[in-house]
Coordinates of C-alpha atoms and ligand atoms in Angstrom, one line a residue:
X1 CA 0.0 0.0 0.0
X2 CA 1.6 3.3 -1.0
X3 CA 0.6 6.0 1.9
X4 CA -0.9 9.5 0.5
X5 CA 0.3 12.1 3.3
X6 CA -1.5 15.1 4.1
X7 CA -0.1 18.4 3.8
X8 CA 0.5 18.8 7.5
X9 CA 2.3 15.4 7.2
X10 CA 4.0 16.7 4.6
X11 CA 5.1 19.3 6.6
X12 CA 6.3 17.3 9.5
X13 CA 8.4 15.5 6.9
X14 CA 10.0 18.5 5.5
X15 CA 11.5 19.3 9.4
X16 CA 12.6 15.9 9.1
X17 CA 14.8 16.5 6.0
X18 CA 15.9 19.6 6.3
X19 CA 17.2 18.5 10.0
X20 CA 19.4 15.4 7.8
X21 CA 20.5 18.4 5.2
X22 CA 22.2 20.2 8.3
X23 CA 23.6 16.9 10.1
X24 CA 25.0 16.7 6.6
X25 CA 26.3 19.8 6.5
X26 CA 27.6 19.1 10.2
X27 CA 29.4 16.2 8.9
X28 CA 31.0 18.1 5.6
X29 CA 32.8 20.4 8.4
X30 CA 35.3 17.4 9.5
X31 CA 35.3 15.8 6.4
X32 CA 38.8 16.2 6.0
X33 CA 42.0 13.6 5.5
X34 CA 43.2 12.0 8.6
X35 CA 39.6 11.4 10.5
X36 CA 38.2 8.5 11.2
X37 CA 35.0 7.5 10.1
X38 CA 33.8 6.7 13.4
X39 CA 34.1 10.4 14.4
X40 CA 32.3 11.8 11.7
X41 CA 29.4 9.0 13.0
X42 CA 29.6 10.6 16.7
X43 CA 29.4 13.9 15.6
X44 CA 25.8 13.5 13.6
X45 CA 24.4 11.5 16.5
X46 CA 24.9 14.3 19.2
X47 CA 24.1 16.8 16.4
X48 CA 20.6 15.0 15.7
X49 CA 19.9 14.2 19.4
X50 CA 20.5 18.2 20.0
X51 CA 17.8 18.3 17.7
X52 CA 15.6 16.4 19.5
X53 CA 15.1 13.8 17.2
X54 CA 16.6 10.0 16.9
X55 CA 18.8 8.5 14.4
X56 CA 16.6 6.8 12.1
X57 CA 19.6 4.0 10.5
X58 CA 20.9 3.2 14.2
X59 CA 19.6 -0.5 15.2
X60 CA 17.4 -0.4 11.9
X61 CA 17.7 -3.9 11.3
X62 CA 20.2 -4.2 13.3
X63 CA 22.1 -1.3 11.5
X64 CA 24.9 -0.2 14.6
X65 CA 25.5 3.6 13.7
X66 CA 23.7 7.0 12.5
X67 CA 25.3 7.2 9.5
X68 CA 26.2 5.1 6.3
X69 CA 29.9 5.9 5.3
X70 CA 30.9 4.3 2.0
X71 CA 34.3 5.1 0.6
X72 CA 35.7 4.7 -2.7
X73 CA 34.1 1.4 -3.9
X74 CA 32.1 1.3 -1.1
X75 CA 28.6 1.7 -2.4
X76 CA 26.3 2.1 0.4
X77 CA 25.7 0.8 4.0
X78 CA 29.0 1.4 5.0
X79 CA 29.7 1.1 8.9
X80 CA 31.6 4.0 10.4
X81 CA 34.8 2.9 12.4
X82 CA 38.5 3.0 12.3
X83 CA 39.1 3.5 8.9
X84 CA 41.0 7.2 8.5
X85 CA 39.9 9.0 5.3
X86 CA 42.7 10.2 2.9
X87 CA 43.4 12.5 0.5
X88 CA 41.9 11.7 -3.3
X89 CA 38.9 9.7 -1.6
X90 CA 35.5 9.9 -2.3
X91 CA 32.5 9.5 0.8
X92 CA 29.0 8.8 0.4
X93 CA 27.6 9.9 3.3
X94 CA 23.7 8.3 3.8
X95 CA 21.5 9.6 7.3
X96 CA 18.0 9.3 8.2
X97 CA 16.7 11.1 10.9
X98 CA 13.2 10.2 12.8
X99 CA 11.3 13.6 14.2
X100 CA 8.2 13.9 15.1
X101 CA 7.0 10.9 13.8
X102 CA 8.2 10.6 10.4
X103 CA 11.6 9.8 8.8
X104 CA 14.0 12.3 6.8
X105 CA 16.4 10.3 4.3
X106 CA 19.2 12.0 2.2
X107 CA 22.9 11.3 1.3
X108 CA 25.5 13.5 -0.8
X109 CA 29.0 12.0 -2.1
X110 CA 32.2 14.2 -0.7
X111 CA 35.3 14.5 -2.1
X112 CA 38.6 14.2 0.6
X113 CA 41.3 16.5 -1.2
X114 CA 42.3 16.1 -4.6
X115 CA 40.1 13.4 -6.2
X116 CA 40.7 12.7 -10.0
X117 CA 38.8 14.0 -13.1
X118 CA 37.2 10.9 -14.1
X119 CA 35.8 10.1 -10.2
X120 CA 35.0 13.9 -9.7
X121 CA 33.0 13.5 -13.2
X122 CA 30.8 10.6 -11.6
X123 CA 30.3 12.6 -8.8
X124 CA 28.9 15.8 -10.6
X125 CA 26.6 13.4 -13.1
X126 CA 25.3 11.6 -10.3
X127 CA 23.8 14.2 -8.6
X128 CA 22.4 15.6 -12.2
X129 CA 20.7 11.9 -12.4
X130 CA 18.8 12.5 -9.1
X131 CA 17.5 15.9 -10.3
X132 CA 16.7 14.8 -13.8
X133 CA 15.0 11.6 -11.9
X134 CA 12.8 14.5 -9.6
X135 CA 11.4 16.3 -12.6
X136 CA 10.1 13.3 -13.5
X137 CA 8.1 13.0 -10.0
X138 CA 5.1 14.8 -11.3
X139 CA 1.5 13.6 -10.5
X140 CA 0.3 11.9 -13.9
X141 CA 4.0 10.1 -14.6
X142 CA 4.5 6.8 -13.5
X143 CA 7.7 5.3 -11.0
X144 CA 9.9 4.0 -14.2
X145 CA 9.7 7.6 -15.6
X146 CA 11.9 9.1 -12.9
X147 CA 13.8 5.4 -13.1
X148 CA 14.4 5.4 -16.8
X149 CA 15.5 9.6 -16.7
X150 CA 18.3 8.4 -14.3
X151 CA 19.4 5.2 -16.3
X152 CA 19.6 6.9 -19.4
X153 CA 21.5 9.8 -18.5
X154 CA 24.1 8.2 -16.5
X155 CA 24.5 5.3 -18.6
X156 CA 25.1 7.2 -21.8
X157 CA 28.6 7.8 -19.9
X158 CA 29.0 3.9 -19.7
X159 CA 28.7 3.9 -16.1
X160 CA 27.2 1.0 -14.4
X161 CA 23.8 1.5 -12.4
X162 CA 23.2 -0.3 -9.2
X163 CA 20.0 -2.5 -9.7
X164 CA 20.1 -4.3 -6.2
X165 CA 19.3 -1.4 -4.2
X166 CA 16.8 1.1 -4.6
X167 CA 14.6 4.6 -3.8
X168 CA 11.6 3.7 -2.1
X169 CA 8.6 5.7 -0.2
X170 CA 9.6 7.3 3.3
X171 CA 7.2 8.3 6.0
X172 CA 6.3 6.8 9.6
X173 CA 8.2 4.4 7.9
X174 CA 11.9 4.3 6.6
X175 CA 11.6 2.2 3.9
X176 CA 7.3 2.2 2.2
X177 CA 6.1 1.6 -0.9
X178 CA 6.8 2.2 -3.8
X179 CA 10.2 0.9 -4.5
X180 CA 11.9 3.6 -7.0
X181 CA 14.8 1.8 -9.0
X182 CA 17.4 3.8 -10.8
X183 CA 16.3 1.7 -13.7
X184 CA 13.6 0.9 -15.9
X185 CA 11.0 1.7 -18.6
X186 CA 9.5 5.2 -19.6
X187 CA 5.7 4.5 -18.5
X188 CA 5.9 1.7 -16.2
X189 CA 5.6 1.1 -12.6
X190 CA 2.8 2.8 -10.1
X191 CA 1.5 6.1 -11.1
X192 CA 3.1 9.0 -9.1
X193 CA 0.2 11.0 -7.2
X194 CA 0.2 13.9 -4.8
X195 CA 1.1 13.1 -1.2
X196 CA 3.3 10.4 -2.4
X197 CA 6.7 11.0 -0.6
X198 CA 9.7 9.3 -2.1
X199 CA 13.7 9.0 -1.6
X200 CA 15.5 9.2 -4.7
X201 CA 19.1 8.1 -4.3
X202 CA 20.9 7.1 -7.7
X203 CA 23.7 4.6 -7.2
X204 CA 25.9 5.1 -9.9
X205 CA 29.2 3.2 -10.5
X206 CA 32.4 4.6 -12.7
X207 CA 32.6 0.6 -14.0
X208 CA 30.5 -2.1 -13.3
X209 CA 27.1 -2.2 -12.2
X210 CA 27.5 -5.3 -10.8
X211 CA 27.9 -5.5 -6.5
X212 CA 28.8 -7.7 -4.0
X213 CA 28.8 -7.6 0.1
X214 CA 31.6 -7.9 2.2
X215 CA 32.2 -10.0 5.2
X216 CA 30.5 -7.5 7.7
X217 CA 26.8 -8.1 6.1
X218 CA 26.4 -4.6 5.5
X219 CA 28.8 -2.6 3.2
X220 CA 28.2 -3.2 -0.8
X221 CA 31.0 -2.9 -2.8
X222 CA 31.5 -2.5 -6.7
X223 CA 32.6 -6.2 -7.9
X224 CA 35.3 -4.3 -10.0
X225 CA 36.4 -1.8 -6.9
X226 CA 36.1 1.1 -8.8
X227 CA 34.3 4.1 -7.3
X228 CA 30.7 4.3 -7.1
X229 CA 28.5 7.5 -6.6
X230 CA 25.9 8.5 -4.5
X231 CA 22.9 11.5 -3.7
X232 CA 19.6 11.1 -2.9
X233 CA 16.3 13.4 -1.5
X234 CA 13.4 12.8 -0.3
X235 CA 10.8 14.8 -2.0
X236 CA 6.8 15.1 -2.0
X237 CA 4.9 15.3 -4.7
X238 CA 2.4 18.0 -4.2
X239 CA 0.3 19.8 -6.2
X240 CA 1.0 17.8 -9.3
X241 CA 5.3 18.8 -8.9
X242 CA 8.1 17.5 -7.0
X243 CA 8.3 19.6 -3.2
X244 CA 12.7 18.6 -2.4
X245 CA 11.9 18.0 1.4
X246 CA 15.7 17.3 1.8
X247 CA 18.3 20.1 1.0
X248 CA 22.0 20.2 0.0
X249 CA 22.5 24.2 0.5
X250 CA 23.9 23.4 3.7
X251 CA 26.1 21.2 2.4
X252 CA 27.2 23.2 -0.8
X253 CA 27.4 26.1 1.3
X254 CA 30.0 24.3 4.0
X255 CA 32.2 23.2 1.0
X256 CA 32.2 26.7 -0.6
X257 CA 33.5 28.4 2.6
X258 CA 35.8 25.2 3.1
X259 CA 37.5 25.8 -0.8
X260 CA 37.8 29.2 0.1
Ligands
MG1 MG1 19.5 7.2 2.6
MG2 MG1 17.0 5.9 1.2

Protein backbone atom coordinates (compact mmCIF):
# COMPACT_ATOMS: atom_id res chain seq x y z
CA UNK A 1 0.00 0.00 0.00
CA UNK A 2 1.56 3.28 -1.04
CA UNK A 3 0.58 5.96 1.86
CA UNK A 4 -0.86 9.48 0.47
CA UNK A 5 0.33 12.10 3.28
CA UNK A 6 -1.48 15.08 4.08
CA UNK A 7 -0.09 18.42 3.83
CA UNK A 8 0.50 18.80 7.51
CA UNK A 9 2.26 15.43 7.24
CA UNK A 10 3.96 16.75 4.64
CA UNK A 11 5.08 19.32 6.56
CA UNK A 12 6.32 17.28 9.52
CA UNK A 13 8.35 15.53 6.91
CA UNK A 14 10.02 18.54 5.47
CA UNK A 15 11.48 19.30 9.43
CA UNK A 16 12.63 15.92 9.05
CA UNK A 17 14.78 16.47 5.95
CA UNK A 18 15.88 19.56 6.25
CA UNK A 19 17.23 18.45 9.97
CA UNK A 20 19.44 15.36 7.79
CA UNK A 21 20.48 18.43 5.24
CA UNK A 22 22.17 20.25 8.33
CA UNK A 23 23.58 16.87 10.12
CA UNK A 24 25.05 16.66 6.58
CA UNK A 25 26.34 19.85 6.48
CA UNK A 26 27.60 19.10 10.17
CA UNK A 27 29.35 16.20 8.87
CA UNK A 28 31.02 18.12 5.60
CA UNK A 29 32.84 20.43 8.42
CA UNK A 30 35.30 17.44 9.55
CA UNK A 31 35.32 15.77 6.38
CA UNK A 32 38.78 16.22 5.99
CA UNK A 33 41.96 13.57 5.49
CA UNK A 34 43.23 12.04 8.63
CA UNK A 35 39.57 11.37 10.52
CA UNK A 36 38.18 8.54 11.16
CA UNK A 37 34.97 7.53 10.12
CA UNK A 38 33.80 6.67 13.36
CA UNK A 39 34.12 10.35 14.40
CA UNK A 40 32.30 11.77 11.70
CA UNK A 41 29.39 8.99 13.03
CA UNK A 42 29.62 10.64 16.68
CA UNK A 43 29.41 13.93 15.57
CA UNK A 44 25.76 13.55 13.64
CA UNK A 45 24.42 11.49 16.51
CA UNK A 46 24.88 14.28 19.24
CA UNK A 47 24.06 16.83 16.44
CA UNK A 48 20.57 14.97 15.71
CA UNK A 49 19.85 14.20 19.42
CA UNK A 50 20.55 18.16 19.98
CA UNK A 51 17.84 18.27 17.74
CA UNK A 52 15.58 16.35 19.54
CA UNK A 53 15.08 13.83 17.23
CA UNK A 54 16.56 10.01 16.87
CA UNK A 55 18.77 8.50 14.39
CA UNK A 56 16.57 6.78 12.13
CA UNK A 57 19.60 3.97 10.53
CA UNK A 58 20.94 3.19 14.17
CA UNK A 59 19.64 -0.45 15.16
CA UNK A 60 17.40 -0.42 11.87
CA UNK A 61 17.69 -3.90 11.28
CA UNK A 62 20.17 -4.16 13.26
CA UNK A 63 22.07 -1.30 11.51
CA UNK A 64 24.91 -0.20 14.57
CA UNK A 65 25.54 3.59 13.72
CA UNK A 66 23.68 6.95 12.51
CA UNK A 67 25.33 7.17 9.54
CA UNK A 68 26.22 5.07 6.30
CA UNK A 69 29.91 5.92 5.30
CA UNK A 70 30.85 4.27 1.95
CA UNK A 71 34.33 5.12 0.62
CA UNK A 72 35.67 4.66 -2.73
CA UNK A 73 34.12 1.41 -3.89
CA UNK A 74 32.06 1.34 -1.08
CA UNK A 75 28.59 1.66 -2.43
CA UNK A 76 26.33 2.09 0.41
CA UNK A 77 25.75 0.83 3.97
CA UNK A 78 29.02 1.41 5.03
CA UNK A 79 29.72 1.08 8.91
CA UNK A 80 31.60 4.00 10.44
CA UNK A 81 34.77 2.92 12.36
CA UNK A 82 38.50 3.00 12.34
CA UNK A 83 39.09 3.50 8.95
CA UNK A 84 41.02 7.18 8.45
CA UNK A 85 39.93 9.03 5.25
CA UNK A 86 42.72 10.22 2.88
CA UNK A 87 43.45 12.51 0.52
CA UNK A 88 41.86 11.66 -3.28
CA UNK A 89 38.93 9.68 -1.65
CA UNK A 90 35.48 9.85 -2.33
CA UNK A 91 32.55 9.52 0.76
CA UNK A 92 28.96 8.80 0.43
CA UNK A 93 27.58 9.94 3.33
CA UNK A 94 23.70 8.30 3.85
CA UNK A 95 21.51 9.65 7.28
CA UNK A 96 18.01 9.29 8.18
CA UNK A 97 16.67 11.09 10.92
CA UNK A 98 13.20 10.24 12.82
CA UNK A 99 11.28 13.63 14.17
CA UNK A 100 8.24 13.86 15.15
CA UNK A 101 7.01 10.86 13.83
CA UNK A 102 8.17 10.58 10.35
CA UNK A 103 11.63 9.77 8.80
CA UNK A 104 13.97 12.33 6.76
CA UNK A 105 16.44 10.33 4.27
CA UNK A 106 19.19 11.96 2.23
CA UNK A 107 22.93 11.28 1.30
CA UNK A 108 25.51 13.51 -0.76
CA UNK A 109 28.97 12.02 -2.06
CA UNK A 110 32.16 14.23 -0.70
CA UNK A 111 35.33 14.54 -2.11
CA UNK A 112 38.55 14.24 0.64
CA UNK A 113 41.35 16.50 -1.16
CA UNK A 114 42.27 16.12 -4.65
CA UNK A 115 40.11 13.40 -6.25
CA UNK A 116 40.69 12.68 -10.02
CA UNK A 117 38.77 14.01 -13.07
CA UNK A 118 37.19 10.91 -14.08
CA UNK A 119 35.79 10.14 -10.25
CA UNK A 120 34.99 13.95 -9.66
CA UNK A 121 32.95 13.47 -13.24
CA UNK A 122 30.84 10.59 -11.59
CA UNK A 123 30.34 12.58 -8.77
CA UNK A 124 28.87 15.78 -10.59
CA UNK A 125 26.59 13.43 -13.07
CA UNK A 126 25.28 11.60 -10.35
CA UNK A 127 23.83 14.23 -8.63
CA UNK A 128 22.39 15.58 -12.15
CA UNK A 129 20.70 11.95 -12.38
CA UNK A 130 18.81 12.53 -9.07
CA UNK A 131 17.49 15.92 -10.32
CA UNK A 132 16.73 14.85 -13.85
CA UNK A 133 15.00 11.62 -11.86
CA UNK A 134 12.81 14.46 -9.57
CA UNK A 135 11.44 16.29 -12.65
CA UNK A 136 10.12 13.28 -13.54
CA UNK A 137 8.09 13.02 -10.02
CA UNK A 138 5.10 14.77 -11.29
CA UNK A 139 1.52 13.63 -10.46
CA UNK A 140 0.28 11.89 -13.89
CA UNK A 141 4.00 10.09 -14.56
CA UNK A 142 4.54 6.78 -13.51
CA UNK A 143 7.67 5.31 -10.95
CA UNK A 144 9.91 4.00 -14.20
CA UNK A 145 9.73 7.58 -15.56
CA UNK A 146 11.93 9.09 -12.88
CA UNK A 147 13.83 5.36 -13.09
CA UNK A 148 14.36 5.37 -16.81
CA UNK A 149 15.53 9.58 -16.67
CA UNK A 150 18.33 8.37 -14.31
CA UNK A 151 19.37 5.18 -16.27
CA UNK A 152 19.55 6.87 -19.37
CA UNK A 153 21.48 9.79 -18.47
CA UNK A 154 24.07 8.15 -16.54
CA UNK A 155 24.54 5.33 -18.59
CA UNK A 156 25.08 7.16 -21.81
CA UNK A 157 28.60 7.76 -19.94
CA UNK A 158 29.04 3.93 -19.72
CA UNK A 159 28.65 3.87 -16.08
CA UNK A 160 27.22 1.04 -14.42
CA UNK A 161 23.78 1.51 -12.44
CA UNK A 162 23.22 -0.26 -9.22
CA UNK A 163 20.02 -2.46 -9.66
CA UNK A 164 20.11 -4.34 -6.20
CA UNK A 165 19.34 -1.38 -4.19
CA UNK A 166 16.75 1.13 -4.63
CA UNK A 167 14.58 4.59 -3.75
CA UNK A 168 11.55 3.72 -2.13
CA UNK A 169 8.59 5.73 -0.25
CA UNK A 170 9.55 7.30 3.28
CA UNK A 171 7.21 8.28 5.99
CA UNK A 172 6.27 6.77 9.61
CA UNK A 173 8.22 4.39 7.87
CA UNK A 174 11.88 4.29 6.64
CA UNK A 175 11.62 2.16 3.86
CA UNK A 176 7.32 2.24 2.19
CA UNK A 177 6.09 1.61 -0.93
CA UNK A 178 6.80 2.17 -3.81
CA UNK A 179 10.21 0.91 -4.49
CA UNK A 180 11.93 3.57 -7.03
CA UNK A 181 14.78 1.82 -9.01
CA UNK A 182 17.37 3.85 -10.77
CA UNK A 183 16.27 1.72 -13.71
CA UNK A 184 13.64 0.86 -15.90
CA UNK A 185 10.96 1.68 -18.56
CA UNK A 186 9.47 5.18 -19.56
CA UNK A 187 5.67 4.50 -18.47
CA UNK A 188 5.90 1.69 -16.18
CA UNK A 189 5.56 1.14 -12.63
CA UNK A 190 2.82 2.79 -10.14
CA UNK A 191 1.46 6.10 -11.07
CA UNK A 192 3.05 8.96 -9.08
CA UNK A 193 0.19 11.02 -7.22
CA UNK A 194 0.24 13.93 -4.84
CA UNK A 195 1.05 13.07 -1.23
CA UNK A 196 3.32 10.43 -2.35
CA UNK A 197 6.69 10.95 -0.57
CA UNK A 198 9.70 9.34 -2.12
CA UNK A 199 13.66 8.96 -1.64
CA UNK A 200 15.51 9.15 -4.67
CA UNK A 201 19.11 8.05 -4.30
CA UNK A 202 20.93 7.05 -7.73
CA UNK A 203 23.66 4.58 -7.16
CA UNK A 204 25.93 5.11 -9.88
CA UNK A 205 29.24 3.21 -10.55
CA UNK A 206 32.43 4.55 -12.70
CA UNK A 207 32.63 0.61 -14.00
CA UNK A 208 30.51 -2.12 -13.34
CA UNK A 209 27.14 -2.24 -12.16
CA UNK A 210 27.53 -5.27 -10.82
CA UNK A 211 27.93 -5.46 -6.52
CA UNK A 212 28.78 -7.68 -3.97
CA UNK A 213 28.81 -7.59 0.05
CA UNK A 214 31.57 -7.85 2.24
CA UNK A 215 32.25 -10.03 5.23
CA UNK A 216 30.45 -7.54 7.71
CA UNK A 217 26.77 -8.10 6.13
CA UNK A 218 26.43 -4.63 5.46
CA UNK A 219 28.78 -2.56 3.17
CA UNK A 220 28.23 -3.19 -0.83
CA UNK A 221 31.03 -2.91 -2.78
CA UNK A 222 31.54 -2.51 -6.74
CA UNK A 223 32.64 -6.16 -7.92
CA UNK A 224 35.31 -4.30 -10.00
CA UNK A 225 36.42 -1.83 -6.91
CA UNK A 226 36.13 1.15 -8.82
CA UNK A 227 34.33 4.13 -7.31
CA UNK A 228 30.71 4.32 -7.14
CA UNK A 229 28.52 7.52 -6.62
CA UNK A 230 25.87 8.54 -4.46
CA UNK A 231 22.91 11.52 -3.70
CA UNK A 232 19.56 11.11 -2.92
CA UNK A 233 16.32 13.41 -1.51
CA UNK A 234 13.38 12.80 -0.25
CA UNK A 235 10.79 14.79 -1.97
CA UNK A 236 6.83 15.11 -1.98
CA UNK A 237 4.87 15.26 -4.70
CA UNK A 238 2.40 18.04 -4.16
CA UNK A 239 0.34 19.83 -6.19
CA UNK A 240 1.02 17.77 -9.31
CA UNK A 241 5.32 18.77 -8.92
CA UNK A 242 8.10 17.45 -7.00
CA UNK A 243 8.29 19.57 -3.23
CA UNK A 244 12.66 18.55 -2.38
CA UNK A 245 11.86 18.04 1.35
CA UNK A 246 15.68 17.29 1.76
CA UNK A 247 18.30 20.14 1.02
CA UNK A 248 21.98 20.21 0.02
CA UNK A 249 22.48 24.20 0.46
CA UNK A 250 23.91 23.44 3.73
CA UNK A 251 26.11 21.18 2.39
CA UNK A 252 27.17 23.24 -0.78
CA UNK A 253 27.43 26.07 1.29
CA UNK A 254 29.99 24.33 4.03
CA UNK A 255 32.24 23.19 1.00
CA UNK A 256 32.18 26.74 -0.64
CA UNK A 257 33.52 28.36 2.63
CA UNK A 258 35.77 25.15 3.07
CA UNK A 259 37.50 25.78 -0.82
CA UNK A 260 37.80 29.24 0.13
MG1 LIG B 1 19.48 7.19 2.59
MG1 LIG C 1 16.95 5.93 1.24
Amino acid sequence: MIHIKTDEEIEVQRESSLLVGKTLAEVAKHLKPGIETIVLDRIAEEFIRDHKAIPGFKGYSGFPATLCISVNDHVVHGIPGKNILKDGDIVSVDCGVLKNGFYGDSAYTFTVGTVDMETLLLLERTKQSLYLGIEQAVSGKRVGDISNAIQSYTEQFGYGVVRELVGHGVGKRLHEKPEVPNYGKQGSGPKLLSGMVIAIEPMINLGTRHITQSADGWTIRTSDRKPSAHFEHTLAIRNGKADILSSFEWIEEVLKQMNE
